[in-house]
Amino acid sequence: MLKVSRLWERLCQLQLESLFRTVATCNPQPARIRRLKTNATKKEDIQELKTLVTKHTGSWSYDWRPAFLELKQHYEAGGTTITKPLLVTYNLPRGASRYYQVRAQDIPRPAIWSNFTFAAHVKKLAQSKVSRLMHRHLYRKQITHTDAVHAIIMLLFKDASLRPYVSTEAFNIALSFCYKNSNISSARKLFNIMDDIHVTISAETFNIMLRGAAARKDLHNFTYLLRVMTGRGVSPDGDTWIAFLMVIKDKRVKLLITRYMRESGMLKDAAMLQPVVGQIIDIEFASHLADDQDVESFVLLMDSRYGPNWLSTHAGNQMCYIFGENGLVSQAIEVLGLMVDRGCQPDNVTLHIFLGHCRRLRQPQRAIELLQLFKLQYNVSPNQDEYDSMFMLAWRSKLMNCCRVIWRVACLEAAVSYRMQELVLRSLLCNTPEHPRTTTQRFIKTAAKVIIGIDIHSSTSSEELDPRWKTMQLLSQFSSTGEDRERSLRLAKQIIARDLDATRHYKLSGNLTDLFAEALALDRSWEDEAIVQRPIMWKIQHALDVVIHLHAKTASRHTLSRPSRSVVSPS
C-alpha cells in the first residue's frame, strides 16, 4: 500500500512538472480560427468565426496555464500576500438593523454623509431582502426588489454631490452585489466610475471581478482581468488563487494546482487552507469513498496532507451530501459530529442537505429529530428551501396533517416555495375522479382542501368565501368545465392568496417541531382503512389545528377553529 501511494505521488509530481513546464503564449488566432477562415462556407461556421475572433482578439486564449504562470510568477517573486484576509468586509455599526421585508425606497438614508455612513448605507441596501411572498405586496409586480436596490445604488454612485464620500469599501460592496445578481454591465460602469474619480482599486476589487468570472467558468475573461490587475501593479493575494481554482473545470488540473500550492507553502494559514480544500473536497472524498473507505481513514489522510485545520463548514457539507447521495446517512451524521468537534458551525445548507436525505428515504421522524437538533444545539431555523424539502417529504409520504402544519407555518414565515404553491393549487382544483380508486388519487383530490384556510373564516374574507366546510364542499363538487370551473379556479386562487398573506397579520403559537410530531402521530392513526375512506368534510373537521395569534401584543388570542388534538380514532 505504501509503495502504491509513493508511486501515485511520483506520477502526480511528473504530471505537475510537465504541465507547468509548458509556457502558453498569447495566440490571438488559434488553429480553430485559422481553419474557419480558410473553410468557412456555412452560415453557422461564419457566425462561430465572428464569435471566436471577437473573444480572442487582443487577449489570451482559453488555456488555464497563462493565468497560472502569471500567479506563479508573482508568488515566487514575493509579490503575493497569502495570509491576508480573503475579503475585507465593511462592518456595520454595532446594533445596526438588517432590513428584511422592506422596500428598497423605504430604507432610510443617513442624516449626515461621510465615508463611513455612505459605505454602511450601500451595505444595508445590498443586504436587504424581500421574500417571494412579500414581494407582490411591496412592489405590485412593477419591479423586482433586486432591480430597485440596483437602481438606488447606481444613483448613489452617480450623484456628484456624494462623490467626496465614496470609498473603495463602498465600491467593493456594490461590485459584489452586481456580480451576485449577474449584472455585469453595471459592474463595468462602477469600475469606470472608480477610474474616473481616482478611487484606489485594491486587490479585493479585482478579486470580486475575478470571482464573478469564475462563477461563470469564464476562463477567458478571468485571464484578461488578471492581466489588468498585475498590469496596474496590484499584486494577487490568497483570494486570487482561490478564484483561480473556482474557474477551473478539469478536476485533475484542480488537484495539481492544489498540490503546487501545498508544496509551495501557501496553505499554512487556515484562512487560505479551508477555502482551497473546499474547492477539491468533493473530488478527494468521492475518490476515497469509491474505494470503500470510511470517514475516519479519510480524515487521517487529509490530516496527513493538510494538517488538522482543513475542515470547514463548506467542506463538511459536501461530505454530508456525498454520503447521503450514496444512502449512507449514518456516516453523514458522523461527519456532522466531526464538524462540531473541530469547531465548524452547521448552517442552513447543512440542514437542507439532511432534510433532502430524509425526503429521499421517506423518514419524517428523522426529519423532526433533525429540526429539533439544529434548533436547540446550532440555533439554525428552516428557511424556504428547508420548508420545501419538508413539504415534499410529507406530500410524497401522503401525510396530510404534516402537509397542513408545514404549509401553514411556511405561510406565517413567508417561506412558501413556488413548487409548494403549485402543488396545493392543483390539488385544490382537483375534483376527479368522483370515486378515487387508488390512495394517490384520493390523496391528491383531498389534500389541499385539508391543508389550506388559515383565516378563511375572518370577517375580512371575501363574500365568495363561505365558512370553511362550505367552501371546500363547493370546490369538491364543481365540474371540470364551464362557468363553475372558472369560479372554482377564482375561488382556489383567492383562498391561497389569503393563506400567503397571513404572514402580515399572524404569527405561530408554539413551535414547528412539536406541531410536526403531533401531526405525524395523527397521520399514522389515519392510516386505518376506515379513516382513509372517510369524506373530505370529516377530515377537514378532524385535522390538526395550528394555533396562531395576531402580531399586535395586545391582540386577543386567535385560533383556527378548535383545540388541537394528537390522535383521532374512527367512530
Coordinates of C-alpha atoms in Angstrom, one line a residue:
M1 CA 0.0 0.0 0.0
L2 CA 2.9 2.3 0.8
K3 CA 4.6 1.6 -2.5
V4 CA 1.4 2.3 -4.4
S5 CA 1.0 5.6 -2.5
R6 CA 4.6 6.7 -3.3
L7 CA 4.2 5.7 -6.9
W8 CA 1.0 7.8 -7.2
E9 CA 2.8 10.8 -5.6
R10 CA 5.7 10.5 -8.1
L11 CA 3.2 10.2 -11.0
C12 CA 1.5 13.4 -9.8
Q13 CA 4.8 15.2 -9.5
L14 CA 5.8 14.3 -13.1
Q15 CA 2.4 15.5 -14.3
L16 CA 2.8 18.7 -12.4
E17 CA 6.3 19.3 -13.8
S18 CA 5.3 18.5 -17.4
L19 CA 2.2 20.7 -17.3
F20 CA 3.8 23.7 -15.7
R21 CA 7.0 23.5 -17.8
T22 CA 4.9 24.3 -20.9
V23 CA 4.6 28.1 -21.3
A24 CA 1.4 29.0 -23.0
T25 CA 1.8 32.2 -25.1
C26 CA -0.7 34.7 -26.4
N27 CA -2.4 33.4 -29.5
P28 CA -5.0 35.8 -30.9
Q29 CA -5.8 33.4 -33.8
P30 CA -5.7 29.8 -32.7
A31 CA -6.0 26.9 -35.1
R32 CA -9.8 26.8 -34.9
I33 CA -10.0 30.4 -36.2
R34 CA -7.4 29.8 -38.9
R35 CA -9.3 26.7 -40.2
L36 CA -12.6 28.6 -40.2
K37 CA -11.1 31.5 -42.1
T38 CA -10.0 29.1 -44.8
N39 CA -13.1 26.8 -45.0
A40 CA -15.9 29.0 -43.6
T41 CA -18.8 28.4 -46.1
K42 CA -21.7 27.6 -44.0
K43 CA -23.6 30.3 -42.1
E44 CA -23.0 28.6 -38.8
D45 CA -19.2 28.5 -39.4
I46 CA -19.1 32.2 -40.3
Q47 CA -21.0 33.1 -37.1
E48 CA -18.7 30.9 -35.0
L49 CA -15.7 32.6 -36.6
K50 CA -17.0 36.0 -35.7
T51 CA -17.5 34.9 -32.1
L52 CA -14.1 33.4 -31.7
V53 CA -12.3 36.3 -33.3
T54 CA -14.1 38.7 -31.0
K55 CA -13.2 36.7 -28.0
H56 CA -9.5 36.1 -28.9
T57 CA -8.5 39.4 -30.4
G58 CA -6.0 41.2 -28.1
S59 CA -6.4 38.7 -25.3
W60 CA -5.1 35.4 -24.1
S61 CA -6.5 32.0 -25.1
Y62 CA -8.8 29.8 -23.0
D63 CA -5.8 27.8 -21.7
W64 CA -5.5 27.8 -17.9
R65 CA -1.7 27.8 -17.9
P66 CA -1.3 31.5 -18.8
A67 CA -3.2 32.5 -15.7
F68 CA -1.3 30.0 -13.6
L69 CA 2.1 31.2 -14.8
E70 CA 1.0 34.8 -14.0
L71 CA 0.1 33.9 -10.5
K72 CA 3.1 31.7 -10.0
Q73 CA 5.5 34.4 -11.2
H74 CA 4.1 36.9 -8.7
Y75 CA 4.2 34.4 -5.8
E76 CA 7.7 33.4 -6.4
A77 CA 8.8 37.0 -6.8
G78 CA 7.4 37.6 -3.3
G79 CA 4.5 39.8 -4.5
T80 CA 1.6 37.6 -3.3
T81 CA 0.3 38.0 0.2
I82 CA -1.2 34.7 1.2
T83 CA -2.1 35.3 4.9
K84 CA -4.1 38.4 4.1
P85 CA -7.8 38.2 4.9
L86 CA -9.6 36.9 1.8
L87 CA -12.3 39.6 1.7
V88 CA -12.3 42.6 4.0
T89 CA -15.9 43.5 4.7
Y90 CA -17.2 46.8 5.8
N91 CA -18.7 46.2 9.3
L92 CA -21.9 47.8 10.2
P93 CA -22.1 49.7 13.5
R94 CA -23.0 47.5 16.5
G95 CA -26.7 47.0 16.7
A96 CA -27.4 48.2 13.1
S97 CA -30.6 46.6 11.8
R98 CA -30.8 44.3 8.7
Y99 CA -33.7 45.3 6.5
Y100 CA -36.0 42.4 5.7
Q101 CA -39.4 42.6 4.0
V102 CA -38.9 46.4 3.4
R103 CA -39.0 48.2 0.1
A104 CA -35.6 49.5 -1.1
Q105 CA -37.1 53.0 -1.3
D106 CA -38.1 52.8 2.4
I107 CA -34.6 52.1 3.7
P108 CA -33.6 55.4 5.3
R109 CA -30.7 57.4 4.0
P110 CA -28.1 58.7 6.6
A111 CA -28.8 62.0 8.2
I112 CA -25.1 63.0 7.8
W113 CA -23.0 61.7 4.9
S114 CA -19.4 60.5 5.5
N115 CA -17.2 57.8 4.1
F116 CA -18.5 55.5 6.9
T117 CA -22.2 56.2 6.5
F118 CA -22.1 56.1 2.7
A119 CA -20.5 52.6 2.7
A120 CA -22.8 51.4 5.6
H121 CA -25.8 52.6 3.6
V122 CA -24.7 50.8 0.5
K123 CA -24.2 47.6 2.5
K124 CA -27.7 47.9 4.1
L125 CA -29.2 48.2 0.6
A126 CA -27.2 45.3 -0.7
Q127 CA -28.1 43.0 2.2
S128 CA -31.8 43.9 2.3
K129 CA -34.1 41.0 1.4
V130 CA -37.7 40.6 0.5
S131 CA -39.3 37.1 0.4
R132 CA -41.2 35.8 -2.6
L133 CA -44.5 36.1 -0.9
M134 CA -44.0 39.6 0.4
H135 CA -42.7 40.8 -2.9
R136 CA -46.1 41.1 -4.5
H137 CA -47.4 43.2 -1.6
L138 CA -44.5 45.6 -1.6
Y139 CA -43.9 46.1 -5.3
R140 CA -47.2 45.0 -7.0
K141 CA -45.3 43.4 -9.9
Q142 CA -43.9 46.7 -11.0
I143 CA -40.2 46.0 -10.4
T144 CA -38.2 43.4 -8.5
H145 CA -36.5 44.2 -5.2
T146 CA -33.1 43.4 -6.7
D147 CA -33.7 45.9 -9.5
A148 CA -34.9 48.5 -7.1
V149 CA -31.8 48.2 -4.9
H150 CA -29.6 48.2 -8.0
A151 CA -31.2 51.4 -9.3
I152 CA -30.7 53.2 -5.9
I153 CA -27.1 52.0 -5.6
M154 CA -26.2 53.3 -9.1
L155 CA -27.8 56.6 -8.4
L156 CA -25.8 57.0 -5.2
F157 CA -22.5 56.5 -7.1
K158 CA -23.6 58.8 -10.0
D159 CA -24.6 61.6 -7.6
A160 CA -21.8 64.3 -7.9
S161 CA -22.7 65.7 -4.5
L162 CA -21.8 62.4 -2.9
R163 CA -18.5 61.8 -4.6
P164 CA -16.4 63.1 -1.7
Y165 CA -17.9 60.2 0.5
V166 CA -17.3 57.4 -2.0
S167 CA -14.7 54.9 -0.8
T168 CA -13.1 51.7 -2.0
E169 CA -15.1 49.7 0.5
A170 CA -18.4 51.1 -0.8
F171 CA -17.4 50.3 -4.4
N172 CA -16.5 46.7 -3.4
I173 CA -19.8 46.2 -1.7
A174 CA -21.6 47.5 -4.8
L175 CA -19.5 45.4 -7.2
S176 CA -20.2 42.3 -5.1
F177 CA -23.9 43.0 -5.3
C178 CA -23.8 43.4 -9.1
Y179 CA -21.8 40.2 -9.7
K180 CA -24.0 38.3 -7.3
N181 CA -27.1 39.3 -9.3
S182 CA -25.3 38.8 -12.7
N183 CA -25.5 42.5 -13.6
I184 CA -22.2 42.6 -15.4
S185 CA -22.8 45.8 -17.3
S186 CA -23.4 47.7 -14.1
A187 CA -20.2 46.2 -12.6
R188 CA -18.3 47.6 -15.6
K189 CA -19.9 51.0 -15.1
L190 CA -18.9 51.0 -11.5
F191 CA -15.3 50.1 -12.4
N192 CA -15.2 53.0 -14.9
I193 CA -16.6 55.4 -12.2
M194 CA -13.8 54.3 -9.9
D195 CA -11.3 55.1 -12.5
D196 CA -12.9 58.5 -13.3
I197 CA -12.9 59.7 -9.7
H198 CA -9.5 58.1 -8.9
V199 CA -10.6 55.8 -6.1
T200 CA -8.0 53.3 -5.1
I201 CA -8.6 50.0 -6.8
S202 CA -7.4 47.3 -4.4
A203 CA -6.7 43.6 -4.8
E204 CA -10.1 43.0 -3.2
T205 CA -11.8 44.9 -6.0
F206 CA -10.1 42.8 -8.7
N207 CA -10.9 39.6 -6.7
I208 CA -14.6 40.4 -6.7
M209 CA -14.5 40.7 -10.5
L210 CA -12.3 37.6 -10.8
R211 CA -14.8 35.7 -8.7
G212 CA -17.6 36.9 -11.0
A213 CA -15.8 35.5 -14.0
A214 CA -15.0 32.3 -12.0
A215 CA -18.7 31.8 -11.1
R216 CA -19.5 31.8 -14.8
K217 CA -16.5 29.5 -15.5
D218 CA -15.2 32.2 -17.9
L219 CA -11.5 31.5 -18.0
H220 CA -11.1 33.9 -20.9
N221 CA -12.3 37.0 -19.0
F222 CA -10.6 35.7 -15.8
T223 CA -7.2 35.7 -17.6
Y224 CA -7.9 39.1 -19.1
L225 CA -8.8 40.6 -15.7
L226 CA -5.8 39.0 -14.0
R227 CA -3.5 40.7 -16.6
V228 CA -5.2 44.0 -16.0
M229 CA -4.7 43.5 -12.3
T230 CA -1.0 42.8 -12.5
G231 CA -0.5 45.4 -15.2
R232 CA -1.8 48.1 -12.8
G233 CA 0.7 47.0 -10.2
V234 CA -1.9 45.2 -8.0
S235 CA -0.4 42.0 -6.6
P236 CA -2.6 38.9 -6.4
D237 CA -3.3 37.5 -3.0
G238 CA -4.8 34.4 -1.5
D239 CA -8.3 35.1 -2.7
T240 CA -7.0 35.4 -6.3
W241 CA -5.6 31.9 -6.1
I242 CA -9.0 30.6 -4.7
A243 CA -10.8 32.4 -7.6
F244 CA -8.4 30.7 -10.0
L245 CA -9.3 27.3 -8.6
M246 CA -13.0 28.2 -8.9
V247 CA -12.7 28.9 -12.6
I248 CA -11.0 25.6 -13.5
K249 CA -13.4 22.9 -14.7
D250 CA -10.9 20.0 -15.0
K251 CA -10.8 18.1 -11.7
R252 CA -7.3 16.8 -12.5
V253 CA -6.0 20.3 -13.0
K254 CA -7.6 21.4 -9.8
L255 CA -5.8 18.7 -7.8
L256 CA -2.4 19.5 -9.5
I257 CA -2.7 23.3 -8.7
T258 CA -3.7 22.5 -5.1
R259 CA -0.7 20.2 -4.9
Y260 CA 1.6 23.0 -6.1
M261 CA 0.1 25.4 -3.6
R262 CA 0.6 23.0 -0.8
E263 CA 4.2 22.2 -1.7
S264 CA 4.9 25.9 -2.1
G265 CA 3.8 26.6 1.5
M266 CA 0.7 28.7 0.6
L267 CA -1.6 26.6 2.7
K268 CA 0.0 27.0 6.1
D269 CA -2.7 29.5 7.2
A270 CA -6.2 28.2 7.9
A271 CA -7.8 31.3 6.2
M272 CA -6.2 30.1 3.0
L273 CA -6.3 26.4 3.5
Q274 CA -10.0 25.9 4.2
P275 CA -11.3 27.6 1.1
V276 CA -8.8 25.8 -1.1
V277 CA -9.8 22.4 0.4
G278 CA -13.4 23.4 -0.1
Q279 CA -12.7 23.5 -3.9
I280 CA -11.4 20.0 -4.1
I281 CA -13.0 18.2 -1.2
D282 CA -15.7 16.6 -3.4
I283 CA -13.1 15.2 -5.8
E284 CA -10.9 13.8 -2.9
F285 CA -13.8 12.4 -0.9
A286 CA -15.7 10.8 -3.9
S287 CA -12.5 9.1 -4.9
H288 CA -11.9 7.9 -1.3
L289 CA -15.5 6.7 -1.0
A290 CA -15.2 4.7 -4.2
D291 CA -12.5 2.7 -2.6
D292 CA -14.9 1.7 0.2
Q293 CA -13.0 3.8 2.8
D294 CA -14.7 5.2 5.9
V295 CA -14.8 8.7 7.4
E296 CA -12.0 8.0 9.9
S297 CA -9.5 6.9 7.3
F298 CA -10.3 9.9 5.1
V299 CA -9.9 12.3 8.0
L300 CA -6.5 10.7 8.7
L301 CA -5.5 11.0 5.1
M302 CA -6.5 14.7 4.9
D303 CA -4.8 15.5 8.3
S304 CA -1.6 14.0 7.0
R305 CA -1.7 16.2 3.8
Y306 CA -3.0 19.4 5.1
G307 CA -2.8 19.4 8.9
P308 CA -5.8 19.4 11.4
N309 CA -7.3 22.7 10.2
W310 CA -8.5 21.8 6.8
L311 CA -12.1 21.1 7.7
S312 CA -14.7 23.9 7.2
T313 CA -18.5 24.1 7.2
H314 CA -18.5 24.1 3.4
A315 CA -16.2 21.0 3.2
G316 CA -18.3 19.2 5.8
N317 CA -21.5 20.0 4.0
Q318 CA -20.1 18.5 0.8
M319 CA -19.0 15.3 2.6
C320 CA -22.5 15.0 4.2
Y321 CA -24.1 15.5 0.7
I322 CA -21.9 12.8 -0.9
F323 CA -22.6 10.3 1.9
G324 CA -26.4 11.0 1.7
E325 CA -26.4 10.6 -2.1
N326 CA -25.0 7.1 -1.6
G327 CA -27.6 6.3 1.0
L328 CA -25.1 6.4 3.9
V329 CA -27.0 8.8 6.2
S330 CA -25.4 7.4 9.4
Q331 CA -22.0 8.2 8.1
A332 CA -23.2 11.7 7.2
I333 CA -24.3 12.2 10.8
E334 CA -20.8 11.0 11.8
V335 CA -19.4 13.9 9.6
L336 CA -21.8 16.3 11.4
G337 CA -20.2 15.3 14.7
L338 CA -16.8 15.7 13.3
M339 CA -17.7 19.3 12.2
V340 CA -18.8 20.2 15.7
D341 CA -15.8 18.6 17.3
R342 CA -13.5 20.7 15.0
G343 CA -15.4 24.0 15.6
C344 CA -17.3 24.2 12.3
Q345 CA -20.8 25.6 12.9
P346 CA -23.5 23.7 10.9
D347 CA -25.7 26.1 8.9
N348 CA -28.9 26.1 6.8
V349 CA -27.1 24.4 3.9
T350 CA -26.3 21.5 6.4
L351 CA -29.9 21.3 7.5
H352 CA -31.1 21.4 3.9
I353 CA -28.8 18.5 2.9
F354 CA -30.0 16.3 5.8
L355 CA -33.7 17.1 5.1
G356 CA -33.1 16.2 1.5
H357 CA -31.8 12.8 2.6
C358 CA -34.9 12.3 4.8
R359 CA -37.1 13.2 1.8
R360 CA -35.4 10.7 -0.5
L361 CA -35.6 7.9 2.2
R362 CA -39.2 8.9 3.3
Q363 CA -38.2 9.3 7.0
P364 CA -40.4 12.1 8.6
Q365 CA -39.5 11.0 12.1
R366 CA -35.8 11.6 11.5
A367 CA -36.6 15.0 9.9
I368 CA -38.4 16.0 13.1
E369 CA -35.3 15.0 15.2
L370 CA -33.0 16.9 12.9
L371 CA -35.2 20.1 13.1
Q372 CA -35.0 19.9 16.9
L373 CA -31.3 19.2 17.0
F374 CA -30.4 22.1 14.7
K375 CA -32.6 24.5 16.5
L376 CA -31.5 23.6 20.1
Q377 CA -27.8 23.0 19.5
Y378 CA -26.9 25.1 16.5
N379 CA -29.6 27.8 16.5
V380 CA -30.5 27.0 12.9
S381 CA -34.1 27.5 11.8
P382 CA -35.5 26.4 8.5
N383 CA -35.9 28.8 5.6
Q384 CA -37.8 28.5 2.3
D385 CA -35.6 25.7 0.9
E386 CA -36.0 23.6 4.1
Y387 CA -39.8 24.1 4.2
D388 CA -39.9 23.0 0.6
S389 CA -37.9 19.8 1.5
M390 CA -40.2 19.1 4.5
F391 CA -43.4 19.7 2.5
M392 CA -42.2 17.4 -0.4
L393 CA -41.3 14.7 2.2
A394 CA -44.8 14.9 3.7
W395 CA -46.5 15.1 0.4
R396 CA -44.8 12.1 -1.1
S397 CA -45.4 10.2 2.1
K398 CA -49.1 11.2 1.9
L399 CA -49.1 12.7 5.4
M400 CA -52.0 15.1 5.2
N401 CA -51.7 16.6 8.6
C402 CA -47.9 17.1 8.3
C403 CA -48.5 18.9 5.0
R404 CA -51.1 21.0 6.7
V405 CA -48.7 22.0 9.5
I406 CA -45.7 22.7 7.2
W407 CA -47.9 24.7 4.8
R408 CA -49.3 26.9 7.5
V409 CA -46.1 27.5 9.3
A410 CA -44.4 28.3 6.0
C411 CA -47.2 30.8 5.2
L412 CA -46.7 32.5 8.5
E413 CA -42.9 32.7 7.9
A414 CA -43.3 33.9 4.3
A415 CA -41.4 30.9 3.2
V416 CA -43.7 29.1 0.8
S417 CA -41.8 27.9 -2.3
Y418 CA -43.3 28.2 -5.8
R419 CA -43.4 24.4 -6.0
M420 CA -45.4 24.1 -2.8
Q421 CA -47.8 26.7 -4.1
E422 CA -48.4 25.0 -7.4
L423 CA -48.9 21.5 -5.8
V424 CA -51.5 22.9 -3.4
L425 CA -53.3 24.8 -6.2
R426 CA -53.5 21.8 -8.5
S427 CA -54.8 19.6 -5.6
L428 CA -57.3 22.3 -4.6
L429 CA -58.7 22.3 -8.2
C430 CA -58.8 18.5 -8.5
N431 CA -62.3 17.1 -8.2
T432 CA -61.9 14.0 -10.4
P433 CA -62.3 11.1 -10.4
E434 CA -65.6 11.2 -8.4
H435 CA -64.7 7.9 -6.7
P436 CA -60.9 7.6 -6.4
R437 CA -59.6 4.0 -6.7
T438 CA -56.1 4.4 -5.5
T439 CA -54.5 6.0 -2.4
T440 CA -52.6 8.5 -4.6
Q441 CA -55.8 9.7 -6.4
R442 CA -57.6 10.0 -3.1
F443 CA -54.8 12.0 -1.5
I444 CA -54.4 14.4 -4.4
K445 CA -58.1 15.1 -4.6
T446 CA -58.4 15.6 -0.8
A447 CA -55.0 17.0 0.5
A448 CA -55.2 20.7 -0.4
K449 CA -58.7 21.1 0.9
V450 CA -57.5 19.9 4.3
I451 CA -54.2 21.8 4.1
I452 CA -55.3 25.4 3.4
G453 CA -57.5 28.0 5.0
I454 CA -55.6 29.8 7.7
D455 CA -58.1 32.6 8.3
I456 CA -60.9 31.7 5.8
H457 CA -63.5 32.5 8.5
S458 CA -62.1 36.0 9.0
S459 CA -64.6 38.9 8.9
T460 CA -62.4 40.5 6.2
S461 CA -62.7 37.5 3.9
S462 CA -64.3 37.8 0.5
E463 CA -68.1 37.4 0.3
E464 CA -67.4 34.5 -2.0
L465 CA -65.6 32.6 0.7
D466 CA -68.3 30.9 2.8
P467 CA -67.4 29.1 6.0
R468 CA -64.6 26.7 5.5
W469 CA -66.5 23.4 5.1
K470 CA -69.0 25.0 2.6
T471 CA -66.1 26.4 0.5
M472 CA -64.3 23.1 0.3
Q473 CA -67.5 21.3 -0.4
L474 CA -68.1 23.7 -3.4
L475 CA -64.6 23.1 -4.6
S476 CA -65.1 19.3 -4.4
Q477 CA -68.3 19.4 -6.4
F478 CA -67.5 21.8 -9.2
S479 CA -67.5 20.4 -12.7
S480 CA -64.3 20.3 -14.7
T481 CA -65.5 22.8 -17.4
G482 CA -67.8 25.8 -17.9
E483 CA -68.7 28.6 -15.6
D484 CA -68.5 26.5 -12.4
R485 CA -64.9 25.6 -13.3
E486 CA -64.0 29.3 -13.7
R487 CA -65.5 30.1 -10.4
S488 CA -63.6 27.1 -8.9
L489 CA -60.3 28.5 -10.2
R490 CA -61.0 32.0 -9.0
L491 CA -62.0 30.7 -5.6
A492 CA -59.0 28.5 -5.2
K493 CA -56.6 31.3 -6.1
Q494 CA -58.4 33.6 -3.6
I495 CA -58.0 31.1 -0.7
I496 CA -54.3 30.5 -1.4
A497 CA -53.7 34.2 -1.7
R498 CA -55.2 34.7 1.8
D499 CA -53.0 32.0 3.2
L500 CA -49.9 33.6 1.6
D501 CA -50.9 36.9 3.0
A502 CA -51.2 35.6 6.6
T503 CA -47.6 36.5 7.3
R504 CA -48.6 40.1 7.5
H505 CA -51.2 39.6 10.2
Y506 CA -50.4 36.5 12.2
K507 CA -47.6 34.5 13.9
L508 CA -47.4 31.0 15.2
S509 CA -48.2 30.0 18.8
G510 CA -45.9 27.1 19.7
N511 CA -43.1 25.6 17.7
L512 CA -42.7 23.8 14.4
T513 CA -41.1 20.6 15.8
D514 CA -43.9 19.9 18.3
L515 CA -46.6 20.5 15.7
F516 CA -44.8 18.3 13.2
A517 CA -44.5 15.5 15.7
E518 CA -48.2 15.8 16.7
A519 CA -49.3 15.9 13.0
L520 CA -47.2 12.8 12.3
A521 CA -48.9 10.9 15.1
L522 CA -52.3 11.9 13.8
D523 CA -51.4 10.9 10.3
R524 CA -50.3 7.4 11.5
S525 CA -53.6 7.0 13.2
W526 CA -55.3 7.9 9.9
E527 CA -53.7 5.1 8.0
D528 CA -56.5 2.8 9.1
E529 CA -58.7 2.0 6.1
A530 CA -61.8 3.1 7.9
I531 CA -60.5 6.7 8.2
V532 CA -58.9 6.7 4.7
Q533 CA -62.4 6.1 3.2
R534 CA -64.0 9.0 5.2
P535 CA -65.3 12.0 3.2
I536 CA -63.3 15.3 2.8
M537 CA -65.6 17.2 5.3
W538 CA -64.8 14.7 8.1
K539 CA -61.0 15.1 7.5
I540 CA -61.3 18.9 7.4
Q541 CA -63.2 18.9 10.7
H542 CA -60.9 16.5 12.5
A543 CA -57.5 17.7 11.1
L544 CA -54.9 19.1 13.4
D545 CA -55.3 22.7 14.3
V546 CA -52.5 25.2 14.1
V547 CA -52.9 27.9 16.7
I548 CA -52.0 31.4 15.7
H549 CA -52.3 34.9 17.1
L550 CA -52.2 38.4 15.8
H551 CA -48.9 40.3 15.6
A552 CA -50.0 43.0 17.9
K553 CA -49.0 42.3 21.6
T554 CA -52.4 43.4 22.9
A555 CA -54.4 41.3 20.3
S556 CA -56.6 38.7 21.6
R557 CA -55.6 35.0 21.1
H558 CA -56.8 33.7 17.8
T559 CA -57.2 30.0 16.8
L560 CA -58.3 28.4 13.6
S561 CA -61.3 26.5 14.9
R562 CA -60.9 24.1 17.8
P563 CA -58.4 23.0 20.5
S564 CA -55.6 20.8 18.9
R565 CA -55.7 17.1 19.2
S566 CA -53.0 14.5 18.5
V567 CA -54.9 11.4 17.7
V568 CA -58.4 10.9 16.3
S569 CA -59.8 7.3 16.2
P570 CA -62.5 6.3 13.8
S571 CA -66.1 6.4 15.2

